[in-house]
Short mmCIF file of N, CA, C and O in Angstrom, two decimals:
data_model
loop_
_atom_site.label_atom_id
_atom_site.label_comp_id
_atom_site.label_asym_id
_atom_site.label_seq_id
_atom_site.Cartn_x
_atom_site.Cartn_y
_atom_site.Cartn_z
N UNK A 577 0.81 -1.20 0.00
CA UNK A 577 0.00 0.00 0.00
C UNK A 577 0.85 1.26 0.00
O UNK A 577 0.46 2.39 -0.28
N UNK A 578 2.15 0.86 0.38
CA UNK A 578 2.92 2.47 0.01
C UNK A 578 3.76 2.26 1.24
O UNK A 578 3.50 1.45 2.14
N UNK A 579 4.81 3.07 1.19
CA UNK A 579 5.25 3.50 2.75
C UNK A 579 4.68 4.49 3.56
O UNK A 579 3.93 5.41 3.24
N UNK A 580 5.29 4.09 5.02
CA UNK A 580 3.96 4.97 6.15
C UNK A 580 4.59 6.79 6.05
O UNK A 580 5.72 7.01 5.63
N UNK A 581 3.96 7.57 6.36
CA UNK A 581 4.52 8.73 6.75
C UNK A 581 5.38 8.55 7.87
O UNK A 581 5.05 7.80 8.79
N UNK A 582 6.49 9.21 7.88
CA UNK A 582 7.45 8.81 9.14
C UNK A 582 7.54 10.43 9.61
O UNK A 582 7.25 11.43 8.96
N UNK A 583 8.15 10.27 11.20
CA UNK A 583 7.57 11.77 12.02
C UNK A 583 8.56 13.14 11.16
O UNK A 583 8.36 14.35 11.18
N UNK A 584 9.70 12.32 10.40
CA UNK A 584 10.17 14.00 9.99
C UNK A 584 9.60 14.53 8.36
O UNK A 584 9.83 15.54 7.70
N UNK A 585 8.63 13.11 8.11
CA UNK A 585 7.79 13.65 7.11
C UNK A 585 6.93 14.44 7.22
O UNK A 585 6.70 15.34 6.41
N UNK A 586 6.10 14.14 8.66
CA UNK A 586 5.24 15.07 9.06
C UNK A 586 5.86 16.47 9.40
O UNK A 586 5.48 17.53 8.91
N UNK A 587 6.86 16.31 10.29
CA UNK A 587 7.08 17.63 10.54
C UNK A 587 7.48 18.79 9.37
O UNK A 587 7.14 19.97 9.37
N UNK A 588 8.13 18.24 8.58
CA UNK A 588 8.30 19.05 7.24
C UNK A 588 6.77 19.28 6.46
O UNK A 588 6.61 20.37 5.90
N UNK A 589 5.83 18.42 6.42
CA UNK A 589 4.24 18.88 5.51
C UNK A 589 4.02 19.75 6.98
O UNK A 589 3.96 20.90 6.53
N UNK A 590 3.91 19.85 8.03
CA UNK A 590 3.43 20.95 9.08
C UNK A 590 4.33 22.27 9.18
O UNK A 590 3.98 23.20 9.90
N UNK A 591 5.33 22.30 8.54
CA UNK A 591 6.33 23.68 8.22
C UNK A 591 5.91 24.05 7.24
O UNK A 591 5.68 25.24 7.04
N UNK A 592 5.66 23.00 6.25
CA UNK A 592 4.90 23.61 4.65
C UNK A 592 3.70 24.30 4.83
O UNK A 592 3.44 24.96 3.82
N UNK A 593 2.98 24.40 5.59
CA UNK A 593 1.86 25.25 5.71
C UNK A 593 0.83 24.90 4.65
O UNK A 593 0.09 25.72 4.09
N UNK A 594 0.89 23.68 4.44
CA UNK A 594 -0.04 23.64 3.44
C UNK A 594 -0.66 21.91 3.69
O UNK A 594 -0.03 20.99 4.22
N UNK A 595 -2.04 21.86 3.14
CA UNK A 595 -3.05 20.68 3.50
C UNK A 595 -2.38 19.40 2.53
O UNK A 595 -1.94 19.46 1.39
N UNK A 596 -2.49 18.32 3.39
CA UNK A 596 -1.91 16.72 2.75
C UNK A 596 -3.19 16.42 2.35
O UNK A 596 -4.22 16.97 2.73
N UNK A 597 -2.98 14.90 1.00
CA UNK A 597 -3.47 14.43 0.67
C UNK A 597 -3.10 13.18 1.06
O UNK A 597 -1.90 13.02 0.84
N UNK A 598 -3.88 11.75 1.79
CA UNK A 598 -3.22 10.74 2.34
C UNK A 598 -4.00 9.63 2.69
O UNK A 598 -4.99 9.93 3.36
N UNK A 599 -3.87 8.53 2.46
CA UNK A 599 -4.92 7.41 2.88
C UNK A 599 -4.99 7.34 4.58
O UNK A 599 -4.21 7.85 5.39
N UNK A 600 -5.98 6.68 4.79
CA UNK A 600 -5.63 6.61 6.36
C UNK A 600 -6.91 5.69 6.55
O UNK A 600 -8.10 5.99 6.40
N UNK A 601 -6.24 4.33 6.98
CA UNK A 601 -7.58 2.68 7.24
C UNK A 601 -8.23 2.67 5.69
O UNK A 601 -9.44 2.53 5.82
N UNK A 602 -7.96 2.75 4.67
CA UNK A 602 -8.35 2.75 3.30
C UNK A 602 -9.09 3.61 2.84
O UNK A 602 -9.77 3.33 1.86
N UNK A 603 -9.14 5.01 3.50
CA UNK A 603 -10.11 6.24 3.08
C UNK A 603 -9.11 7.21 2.45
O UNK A 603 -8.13 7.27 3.18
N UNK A 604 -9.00 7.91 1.51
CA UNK A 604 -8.25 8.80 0.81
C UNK A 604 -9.16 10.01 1.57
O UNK A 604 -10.39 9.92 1.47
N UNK A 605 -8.52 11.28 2.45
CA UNK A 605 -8.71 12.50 3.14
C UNK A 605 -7.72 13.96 3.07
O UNK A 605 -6.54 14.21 3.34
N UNK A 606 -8.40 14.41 2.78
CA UNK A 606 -7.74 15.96 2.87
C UNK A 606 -7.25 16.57 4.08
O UNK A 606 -8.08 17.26 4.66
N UNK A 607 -5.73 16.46 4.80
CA UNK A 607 -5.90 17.04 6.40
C UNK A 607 -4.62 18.01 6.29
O UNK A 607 -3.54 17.98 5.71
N UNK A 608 -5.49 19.09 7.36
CA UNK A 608 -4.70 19.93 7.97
C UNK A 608 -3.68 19.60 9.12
O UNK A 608 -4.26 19.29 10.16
N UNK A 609 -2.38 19.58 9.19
CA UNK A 609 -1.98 18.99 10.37
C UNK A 609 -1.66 20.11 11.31
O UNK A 609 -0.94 21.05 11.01
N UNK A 610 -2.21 19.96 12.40
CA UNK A 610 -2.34 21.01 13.70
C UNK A 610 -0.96 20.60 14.51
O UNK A 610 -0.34 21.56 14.96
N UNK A 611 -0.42 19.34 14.75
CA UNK A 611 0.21 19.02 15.88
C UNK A 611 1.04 17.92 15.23
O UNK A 611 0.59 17.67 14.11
N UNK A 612 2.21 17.12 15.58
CA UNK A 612 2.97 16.15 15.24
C UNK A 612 3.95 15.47 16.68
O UNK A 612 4.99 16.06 16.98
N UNK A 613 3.74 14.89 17.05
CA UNK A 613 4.34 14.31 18.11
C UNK A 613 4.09 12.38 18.76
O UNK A 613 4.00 11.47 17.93
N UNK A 614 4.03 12.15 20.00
CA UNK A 614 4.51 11.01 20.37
C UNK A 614 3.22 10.41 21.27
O UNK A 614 3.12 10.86 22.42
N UNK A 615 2.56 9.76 20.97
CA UNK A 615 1.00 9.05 21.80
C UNK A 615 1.84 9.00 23.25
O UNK A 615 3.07 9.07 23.32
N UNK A 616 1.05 8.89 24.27
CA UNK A 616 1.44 8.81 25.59
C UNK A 616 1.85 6.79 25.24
O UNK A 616 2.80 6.34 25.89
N UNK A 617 1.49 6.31 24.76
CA UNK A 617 1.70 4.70 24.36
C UNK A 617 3.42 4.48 23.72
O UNK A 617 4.13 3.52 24.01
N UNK A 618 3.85 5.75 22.74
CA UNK A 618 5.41 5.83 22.35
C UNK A 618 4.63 5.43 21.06
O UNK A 618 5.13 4.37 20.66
N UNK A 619 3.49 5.88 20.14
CA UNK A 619 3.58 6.28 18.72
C UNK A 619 3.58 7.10 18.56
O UNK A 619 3.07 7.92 19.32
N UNK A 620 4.46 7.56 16.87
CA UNK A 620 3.90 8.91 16.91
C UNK A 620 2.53 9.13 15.86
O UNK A 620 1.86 8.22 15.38
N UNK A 621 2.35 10.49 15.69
CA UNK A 621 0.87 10.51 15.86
C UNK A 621 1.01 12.18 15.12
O UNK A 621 1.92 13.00 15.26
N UNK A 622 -0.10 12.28 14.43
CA UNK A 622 -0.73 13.76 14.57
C UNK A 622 -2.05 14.38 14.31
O UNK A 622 -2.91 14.12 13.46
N UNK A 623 -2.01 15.17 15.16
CA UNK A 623 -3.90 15.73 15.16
C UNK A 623 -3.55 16.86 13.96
O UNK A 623 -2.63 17.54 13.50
N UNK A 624 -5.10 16.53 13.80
CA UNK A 624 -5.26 17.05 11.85
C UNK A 624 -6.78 17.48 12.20
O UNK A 624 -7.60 17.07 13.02
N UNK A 625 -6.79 18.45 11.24
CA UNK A 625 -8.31 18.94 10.47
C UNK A 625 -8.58 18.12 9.23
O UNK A 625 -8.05 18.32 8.14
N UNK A 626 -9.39 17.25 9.49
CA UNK A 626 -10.26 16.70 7.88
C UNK A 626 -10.99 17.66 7.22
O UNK A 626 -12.15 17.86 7.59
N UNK A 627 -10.56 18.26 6.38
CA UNK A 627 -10.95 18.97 5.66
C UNK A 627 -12.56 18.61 4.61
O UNK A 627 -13.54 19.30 4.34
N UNK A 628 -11.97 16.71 4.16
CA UNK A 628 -12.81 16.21 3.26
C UNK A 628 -12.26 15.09 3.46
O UNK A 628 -11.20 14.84 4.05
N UNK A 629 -13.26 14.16 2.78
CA UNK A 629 -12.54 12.38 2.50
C UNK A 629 -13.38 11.68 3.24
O UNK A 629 -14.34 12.23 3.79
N UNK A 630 -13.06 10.03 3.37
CA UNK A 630 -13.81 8.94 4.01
C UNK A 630 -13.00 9.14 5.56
O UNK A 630 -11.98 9.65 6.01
N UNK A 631 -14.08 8.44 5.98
CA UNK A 631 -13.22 7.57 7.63
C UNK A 631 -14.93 6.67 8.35
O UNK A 631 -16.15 6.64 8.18
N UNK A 632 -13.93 6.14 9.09
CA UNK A 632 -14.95 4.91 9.51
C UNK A 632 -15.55 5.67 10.40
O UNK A 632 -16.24 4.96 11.13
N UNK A 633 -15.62 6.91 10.71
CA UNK A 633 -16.70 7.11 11.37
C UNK A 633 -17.76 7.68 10.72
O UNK A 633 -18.91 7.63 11.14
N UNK A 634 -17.38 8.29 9.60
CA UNK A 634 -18.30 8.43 8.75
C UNK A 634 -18.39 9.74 8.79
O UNK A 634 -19.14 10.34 8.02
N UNK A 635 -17.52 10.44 9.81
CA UNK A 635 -17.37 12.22 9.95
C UNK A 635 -16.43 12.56 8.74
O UNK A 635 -15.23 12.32 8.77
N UNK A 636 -17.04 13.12 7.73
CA UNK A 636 -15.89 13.54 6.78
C UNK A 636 -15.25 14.89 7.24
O UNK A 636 -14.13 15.15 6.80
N UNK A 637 -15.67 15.49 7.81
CA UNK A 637 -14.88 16.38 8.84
C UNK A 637 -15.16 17.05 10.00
O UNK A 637 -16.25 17.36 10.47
N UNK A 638 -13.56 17.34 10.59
CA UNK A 638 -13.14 17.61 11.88
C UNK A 638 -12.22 16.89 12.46
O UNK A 638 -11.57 16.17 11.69
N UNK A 639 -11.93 16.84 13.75
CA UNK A 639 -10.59 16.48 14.06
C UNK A 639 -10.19 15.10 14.07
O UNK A 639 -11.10 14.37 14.48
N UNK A 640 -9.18 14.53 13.77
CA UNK A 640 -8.62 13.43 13.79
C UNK A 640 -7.55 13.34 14.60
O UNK A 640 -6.94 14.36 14.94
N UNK A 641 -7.27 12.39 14.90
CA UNK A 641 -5.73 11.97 15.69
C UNK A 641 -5.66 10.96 15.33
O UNK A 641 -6.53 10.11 15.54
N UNK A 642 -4.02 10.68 14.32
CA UNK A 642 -3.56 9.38 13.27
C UNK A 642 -2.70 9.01 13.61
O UNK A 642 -1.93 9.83 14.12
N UNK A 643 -2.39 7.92 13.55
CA UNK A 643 -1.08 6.93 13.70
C UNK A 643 -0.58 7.32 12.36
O UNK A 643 -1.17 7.28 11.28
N UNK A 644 1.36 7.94 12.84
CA UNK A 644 1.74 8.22 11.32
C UNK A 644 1.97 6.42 10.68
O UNK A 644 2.07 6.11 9.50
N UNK A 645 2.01 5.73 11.54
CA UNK A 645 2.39 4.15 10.46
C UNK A 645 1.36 3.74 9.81
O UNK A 645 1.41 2.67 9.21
N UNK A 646 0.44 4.37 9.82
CA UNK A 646 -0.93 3.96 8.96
C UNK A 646 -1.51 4.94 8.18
O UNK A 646 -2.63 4.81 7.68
N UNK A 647 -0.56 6.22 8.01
CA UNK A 647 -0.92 7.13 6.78
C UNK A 647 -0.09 6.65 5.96
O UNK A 647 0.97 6.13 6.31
N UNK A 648 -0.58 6.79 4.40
CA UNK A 648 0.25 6.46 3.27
C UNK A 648 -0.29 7.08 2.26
O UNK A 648 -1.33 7.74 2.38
N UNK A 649 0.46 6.92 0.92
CA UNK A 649 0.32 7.90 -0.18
C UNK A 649 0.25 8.94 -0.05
O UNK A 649 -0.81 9.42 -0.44
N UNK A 650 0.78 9.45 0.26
CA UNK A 650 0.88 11.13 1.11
C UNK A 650 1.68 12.21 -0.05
O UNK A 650 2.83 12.16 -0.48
N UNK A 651 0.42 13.29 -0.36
CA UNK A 651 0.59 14.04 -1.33
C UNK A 651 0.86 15.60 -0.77
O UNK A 651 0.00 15.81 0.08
N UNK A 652 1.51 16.47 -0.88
CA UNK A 652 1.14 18.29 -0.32
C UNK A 652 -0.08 18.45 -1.76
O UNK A 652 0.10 18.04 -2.91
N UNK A 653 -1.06 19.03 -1.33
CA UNK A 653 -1.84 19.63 -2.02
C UNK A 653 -1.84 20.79 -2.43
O UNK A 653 -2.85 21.17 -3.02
N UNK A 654 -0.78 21.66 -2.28
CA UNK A 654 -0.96 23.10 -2.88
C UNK A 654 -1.83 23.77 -2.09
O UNK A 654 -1.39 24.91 -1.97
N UNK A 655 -2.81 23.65 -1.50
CA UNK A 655 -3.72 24.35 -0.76
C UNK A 655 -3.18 24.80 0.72
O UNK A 655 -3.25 23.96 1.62
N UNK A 656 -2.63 26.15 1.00
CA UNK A 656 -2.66 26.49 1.95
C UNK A 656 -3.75 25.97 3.22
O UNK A 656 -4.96 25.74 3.16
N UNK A 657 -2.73 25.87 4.45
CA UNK A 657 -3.20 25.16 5.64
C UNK A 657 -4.03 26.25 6.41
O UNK A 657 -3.29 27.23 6.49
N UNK A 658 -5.05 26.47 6.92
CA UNK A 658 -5.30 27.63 7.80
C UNK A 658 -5.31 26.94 9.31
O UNK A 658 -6.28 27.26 10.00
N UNK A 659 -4.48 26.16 9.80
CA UNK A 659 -3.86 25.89 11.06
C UNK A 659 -3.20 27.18 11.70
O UNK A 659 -2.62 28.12 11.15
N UNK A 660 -3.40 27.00 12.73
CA UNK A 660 -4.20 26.43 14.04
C UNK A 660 -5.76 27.04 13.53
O UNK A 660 -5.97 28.25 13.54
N UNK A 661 -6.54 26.28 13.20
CA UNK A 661 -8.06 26.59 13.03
C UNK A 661 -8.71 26.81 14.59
O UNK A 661 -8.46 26.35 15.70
N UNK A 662 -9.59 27.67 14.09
CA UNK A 662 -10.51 27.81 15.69
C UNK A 662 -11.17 27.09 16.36
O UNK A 662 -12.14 26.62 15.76
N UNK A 663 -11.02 26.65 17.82
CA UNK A 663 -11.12 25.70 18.51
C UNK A 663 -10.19 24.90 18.42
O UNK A 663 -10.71 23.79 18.58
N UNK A 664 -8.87 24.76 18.22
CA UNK A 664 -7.69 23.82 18.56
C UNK A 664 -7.14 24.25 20.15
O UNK A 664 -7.21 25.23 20.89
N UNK A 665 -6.54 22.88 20.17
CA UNK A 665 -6.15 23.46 21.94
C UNK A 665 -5.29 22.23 21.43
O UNK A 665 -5.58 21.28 20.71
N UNK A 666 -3.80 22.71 22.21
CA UNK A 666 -3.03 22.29 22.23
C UNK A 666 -3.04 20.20 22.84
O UNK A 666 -3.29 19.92 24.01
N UNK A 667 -2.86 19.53 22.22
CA UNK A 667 -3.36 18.29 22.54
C UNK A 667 -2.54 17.04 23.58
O UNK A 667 -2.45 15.81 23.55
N UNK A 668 -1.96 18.33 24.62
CA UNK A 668 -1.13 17.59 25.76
C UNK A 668 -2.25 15.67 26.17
O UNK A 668 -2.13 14.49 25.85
N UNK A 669 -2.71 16.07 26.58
CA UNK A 669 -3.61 14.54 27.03
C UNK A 669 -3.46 13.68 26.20
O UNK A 669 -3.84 12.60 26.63
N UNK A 670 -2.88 13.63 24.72
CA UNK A 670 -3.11 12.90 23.79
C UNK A 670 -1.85 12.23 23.25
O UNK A 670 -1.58 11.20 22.63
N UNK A 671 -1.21 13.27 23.77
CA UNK A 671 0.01 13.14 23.00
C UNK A 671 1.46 13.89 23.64
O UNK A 671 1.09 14.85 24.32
N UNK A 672 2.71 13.80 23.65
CA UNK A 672 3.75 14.87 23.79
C UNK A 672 3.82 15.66 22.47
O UNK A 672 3.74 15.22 21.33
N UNK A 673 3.96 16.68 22.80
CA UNK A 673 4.20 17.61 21.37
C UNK A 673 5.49 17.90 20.61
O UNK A 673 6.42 18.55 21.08
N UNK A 674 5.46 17.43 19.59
CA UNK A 674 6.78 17.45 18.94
C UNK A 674 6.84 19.16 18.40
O UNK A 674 7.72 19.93 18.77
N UNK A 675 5.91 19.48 17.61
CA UNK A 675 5.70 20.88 16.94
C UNK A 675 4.26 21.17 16.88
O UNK A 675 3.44 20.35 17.31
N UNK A 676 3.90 22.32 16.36
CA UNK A 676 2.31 22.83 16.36
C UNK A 676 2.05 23.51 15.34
O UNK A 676 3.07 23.96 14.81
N UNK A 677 0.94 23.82 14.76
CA UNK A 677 1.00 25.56 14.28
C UNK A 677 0.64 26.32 14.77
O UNK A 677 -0.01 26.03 15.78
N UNK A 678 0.80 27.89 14.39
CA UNK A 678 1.99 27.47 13.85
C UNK A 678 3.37 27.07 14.00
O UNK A 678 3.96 27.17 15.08
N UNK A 679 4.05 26.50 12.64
CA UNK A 679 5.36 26.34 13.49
C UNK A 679 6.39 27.29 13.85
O UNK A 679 6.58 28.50 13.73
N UNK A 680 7.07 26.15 14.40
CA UNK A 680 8.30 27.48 15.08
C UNK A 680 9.01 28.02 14.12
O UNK A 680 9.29 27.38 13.11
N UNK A 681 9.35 29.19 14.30
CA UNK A 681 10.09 29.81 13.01
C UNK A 681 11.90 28.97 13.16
O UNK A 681 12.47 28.56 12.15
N UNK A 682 12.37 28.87 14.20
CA UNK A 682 13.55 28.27 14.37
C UNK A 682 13.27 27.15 13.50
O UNK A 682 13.96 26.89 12.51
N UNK A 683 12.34 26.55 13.85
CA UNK A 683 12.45 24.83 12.69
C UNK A 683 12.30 25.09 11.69
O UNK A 683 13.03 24.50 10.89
N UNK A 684 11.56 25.84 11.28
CA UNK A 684 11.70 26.36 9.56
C UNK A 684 13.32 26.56 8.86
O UNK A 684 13.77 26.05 7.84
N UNK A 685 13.83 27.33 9.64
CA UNK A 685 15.52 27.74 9.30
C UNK A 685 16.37 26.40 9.31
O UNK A 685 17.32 26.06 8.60
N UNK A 686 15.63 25.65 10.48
CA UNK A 686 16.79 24.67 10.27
C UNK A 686 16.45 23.73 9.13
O UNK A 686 17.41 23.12 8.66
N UNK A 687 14.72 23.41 8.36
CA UNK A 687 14.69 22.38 7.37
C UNK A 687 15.96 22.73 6.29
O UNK A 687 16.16 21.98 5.33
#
């Protein structure tokens, strides 16, 4: 099915400022990524805006939280990200935080 997104893939599409295109449990979805970091379990992980697309819950959008080993085919869409969207809160309970949006300007300099 492809290779998984790995965490410094994510962190580079969350510096890009701009919305992925990516399977995730066999649904092709449009997401904003808000956050990129480490499940309290030791995966990593990132909370996203579904913009559009499938998922088994049948919410084609709003927030998600993904296992990056089970995103794949992972496209940048050209479409500017409007992260941190309203109503995000930083997702300590969920996760350790690797980066956010927006991002840090230091990590930008160093990609």
């Amino acid at each position: 099915m492809g290779e998984a997104l790995g965490l410094d893939d994510a962190l580079a599409a969350l510096a890009a400022c701009q919305a992925i295109e990516a399977d995730y449990h066999g649904h092709r979805r449009i997401l904003e990524i808000h956050a990129v970091g480490i499940s309290h379990a030791g995966a990593p992980v990132m909370l996203c805006w579904q913009l559009d697309g499938g998922s088994a819950s049948e919410e084609r959008v709003g927030w998600k939280l993904l296992k990056l080993r089970d995103i794949v085919r992972v496209a940048v869409t050209g479409r500017a990200s409007e992260a941190p969207r309203p109503g995000y809160r930083r997702p300590d309970r969920m996760m350790r935080v690797t980066a956010e949006a927006p991002i840090d300007p230091l990590y930008r300099r160093a990609r």
